[in-house]
Amino acid sequence: MTSLSLTDATGLVGVAAYVAAHFAVQLLHASPTGRLAVALNVIGPACILVSLLGAFNLASFLTQVFWLGLTVAGWWRRRRATQVTRVEGRIAFNHD
């Protein structure tokens, strides 16, 4: 039996994060823009990028970089769109 390297184990954590995010959105009807889905969609590619240190694959690297970048960009855009600001003692939502 072969032993599992640290990079392989980290990659498996990434795969589990992807599967958990998809499961939560598709079967549990969690919001795809909610904290859970976003966190899992950041953890997934980050772990797989670490796993590529053990066995690099350009196609996988590019997929993970774009997945991570798009997830962070979407999170940032949504965060900015729903920032709460106080205007004359009441709460207003900034939706630019």
PDB file of C-alpha atoms in Angstrom:
ATOM      1  CA  MET A   1       0.000   0.000   0.000  1.00  0.00           C
ATOM      2  CA  THR A   2       1.333   3.446  -0.868  1.00  0.00           C
ATOM      3  CA  SER A   3       1.279   6.258   1.628  1.00  0.00           C
ATOM      4  CA  LEU A   4      -0.552   9.472   0.974  1.00  0.00           C
ATOM      5  CA  SER A   5       1.720  12.503   0.665  1.00  0.00           C
ATOM      6  CA  LEU A   6       0.865  15.813   2.306  1.00  0.00           C
ATOM      7  CA  THR A   7       0.242  17.444  -1.081  1.00  0.00           C
ATOM      8  CA  ASP A   8      -2.096  14.614  -2.117  1.00  0.00           C
ATOM      9  CA  ALA A   9      -3.990  14.864   1.180  1.00  0.00           C
ATOM     10  CA  THR A  10      -4.309  18.626   0.715  1.00  0.00           C
ATOM     11  CA  GLY A  11      -5.668  18.077  -2.798  1.00  0.00           C
ATOM     12  CA  LEU A  12      -8.265  15.662  -1.428  1.00  0.00           C
ATOM     13  CA  VAL A  13      -9.384  18.311   1.066  1.00  0.00           C
ATOM     14  CA  GLY A  14      -9.825  20.638  -1.912  1.00  0.00           C
ATOM     15  CA  VAL A  15     -11.919  18.080  -3.775  1.00  0.00           C
ATOM     16  CA  ALA A  16     -14.039  17.567  -0.650  1.00  0.00           C
ATOM     17  CA  ALA A  17     -14.573  21.345  -0.444  1.00  0.00           C
ATOM     18  CA  TYR A  18     -15.744  21.482  -4.076  1.00  0.00           C
ATOM     19  CA  VAL A  19     -18.108  18.548  -3.564  1.00  0.00           C
ATOM     20  CA  ALA A  20     -19.451  20.017  -0.307  1.00  0.00           C
ATOM     21  CA  ALA A  21     -20.107  23.393  -1.970  1.00  0.00           C
ATOM     22  CA  HIS A  22     -21.937  21.757  -4.872  1.00  0.00           C
ATOM     23  CA  PHE A  23     -23.899  19.513  -2.487  1.00  0.00           C
ATOM     24  CA  ALA A  24     -24.912  22.484  -0.321  1.00  0.00           C
ATOM     25  CA  VAL A  25     -26.103  24.550  -3.283  1.00  0.00           C
ATOM     26  CA  GLN A  26     -27.798  21.780  -5.271  1.00  0.00           C
ATOM     27  CA  LEU A  27     -29.329  19.577  -2.582  1.00  0.00           C
ATOM     28  CA  LEU A  28     -29.570  21.768   0.505  1.00  0.00           C
ATOM     29  CA  HIS A  29     -30.523  24.870  -1.501  1.00  0.00           C
ATOM     30  CA  ALA A  30     -27.828  26.995   0.125  1.00  0.00           C
ATOM     31  CA  SER A  31     -27.175  30.305  -1.565  1.00  0.00           C
ATOM     32  CA  PRO A  32     -24.346  30.092  -4.107  1.00  0.00           C
ATOM     33  CA  THR A  33     -23.300  33.564  -2.967  1.00  0.00           C
ATOM     34  CA  GLY A  34     -23.586  32.776   0.745  1.00  0.00           C
ATOM     35  CA  ARG A  35     -20.657  32.485   3.114  1.00  0.00           C
ATOM     36  CA  LEU A  36     -20.555  28.687   3.083  1.00  0.00           C
ATOM     37  CA  ALA A  37     -20.425  28.302  -0.699  1.00  0.00           C
ATOM     38  CA  VAL A  38     -17.908  31.109  -1.115  1.00  0.00           C
ATOM     39  CA  ALA A  39     -15.659  29.761   1.648  1.00  0.00           C
ATOM     40  CA  LEU A  40     -15.735  26.246   0.202  1.00  0.00           C
ATOM     41  CA  ASN A  41     -15.094  27.614  -3.296  1.00  0.00           C
ATOM     42  CA  VAL A  42     -11.991  29.407  -1.991  1.00  0.00           C
ATOM     43  CA  ILE A  43     -10.746  26.457   0.054  1.00  0.00           C
ATOM     44  CA  GLY A  44     -11.167  24.025  -2.865  1.00  0.00           C
ATOM     45  CA  PRO A  45      -8.892  25.645  -5.448  1.00  0.00           C
ATOM     46  CA  ALA A  46      -6.432  26.851  -2.793  1.00  0.00           C
ATOM     47  CA  CYS A  47      -5.915  23.284  -1.585  1.00  0.00           C
ATOM     48  CA  ILE A  48      -5.668  21.907  -5.107  1.00  0.00           C
ATOM     49  CA  LEU A  49      -3.097  24.582  -6.000  1.00  0.00           C
ATOM     50  CA  VAL A  50      -1.032  23.404  -3.021  1.00  0.00           C
ATOM     51  CA  SER A  51      -1.406  19.810  -4.200  1.00  0.00           C
ATOM     52  CA  LEU A  52       0.023  20.786  -7.597  1.00  0.00           C
ATOM     53  CA  LEU A  53       3.348  21.439  -5.898  1.00  0.00           C
ATOM     54  CA  GLY A  54       3.725  17.654  -5.768  1.00  0.00           C
ATOM     55  CA  ALA A  55       2.760  16.996  -9.389  1.00  0.00           C
ATOM     56  CA  PHE A  56       2.279  20.074 -11.561  1.00  0.00           C
ATOM     57  CA  ASN A  57      -0.339  20.072 -14.309  1.00  0.00           C
ATOM     58  CA  LEU A  58      -0.790  23.279 -16.332  1.00  0.00           C
ATOM     59  CA  ALA A  59      -4.461  22.697 -17.202  1.00  0.00           C
ATOM     60  CA  SER A  60      -5.359  22.021 -13.581  1.00  0.00           C
ATOM     61  CA  PHE A  61      -3.310  25.021 -12.428  1.00  0.00           C
ATOM     62  CA  LEU A  62      -5.120  27.377 -14.820  1.00  0.00           C
ATOM     63  CA  THR A  63      -8.527  25.976 -13.872  1.00  0.00           C
ATOM     64  CA  GLN A  64      -7.843  26.484 -10.161  1.00  0.00           C
ATOM     65  CA  VAL A  65      -6.412  29.992 -10.610  1.00  0.00           C
ATOM     66  CA  PHE A  66      -9.439  31.111 -12.631  1.00  0.00           C
ATOM     67  CA  TRP A  67     -11.908  29.419 -10.246  1.00  0.00           C
ATOM     68  CA  LEU A  68     -10.270  31.086  -7.253  1.00  0.00           C
ATOM     69  CA  GLY A  69     -10.035  34.461  -9.007  1.00  0.00           C
ATOM     70  CA  LEU A  70     -13.665  34.430 -10.134  1.00  0.00           C
ATOM     71  CA  THR A  71     -14.873  33.366  -6.696  1.00  0.00           C
ATOM     72  CA  VAL A  72     -12.951  36.152  -4.964  1.00  0.00           C
ATOM     73  CA  ALA A  73     -14.044  38.714  -7.595  1.00  0.00           C
ATOM     74  CA  GLY A  74     -17.701  37.709  -7.185  1.00  0.00           C
ATOM     75  CA  TRP A  75     -17.427  37.829  -3.402  1.00  0.00           C
ATOM     76  CA  TRP A  76     -15.788  41.251  -3.526  1.00  0.00           C
ATOM     77  CA  ARG A  77     -18.375  42.645  -5.957  1.00  0.00           C
ATOM     78  CA  ARG A  78     -21.288  41.335  -3.880  1.00  0.00           C
ATOM     79  CA  ARG A  79     -19.689  42.644  -0.679  1.00  0.00           C
ATOM     80  CA  ARG A  80     -19.330  46.116  -2.153  1.00  0.00           C
ATOM     81  CA  ALA A  81     -22.890  46.072  -3.494  1.00  0.00           C
ATOM     82  CA  THR A  82     -24.401  45.279  -0.101  1.00  0.00           C
ATOM     83  CA  GLN A  83     -22.287  47.448   2.164  1.00  0.00           C
ATOM     84  CA  VAL A  84     -24.291  49.083   4.860  1.00  0.00           C
ATOM     85  CA  THR A  85     -23.803  52.782   5.378  1.00  0.00           C
ATOM     86  CA  ARG A  86     -25.394  55.034   7.957  1.00  0.00           C
ATOM     87  CA  VAL A  87     -27.197  58.011   6.503  1.00  0.00           C
ATOM     88  CA  GLU A  88     -28.798  60.511   8.901  1.00  0.00           C
ATOM     89  CA  GLY A  89     -29.357  57.937  11.646  1.00  0.00           C
ATOM     90  CA  ARG A  90     -30.886  55.264   9.422  1.00  0.00           C
ATOM     91  CA  ILE A  91     -29.411  52.355   7.533  1.00  0.00           C
ATOM     92  CA  ALA A  92     -29.112  52.613   3.753  1.00  0.00           C
ATOM     93  CA  PHE A  93     -27.804  49.970   1.406  1.00  0.00           C
ATOM     94  CA  ASN A  94     -25.325  50.960  -1.264  1.00  0.00           C
ATOM     95  CA  HIS A  95     -26.221  49.111  -4.490  1.00  0.00           C
ATOM     96  CA  ASP A  96     -23.863  50.690  -7.071  1.00  0.00           C
TER      97      ASP A  96
END
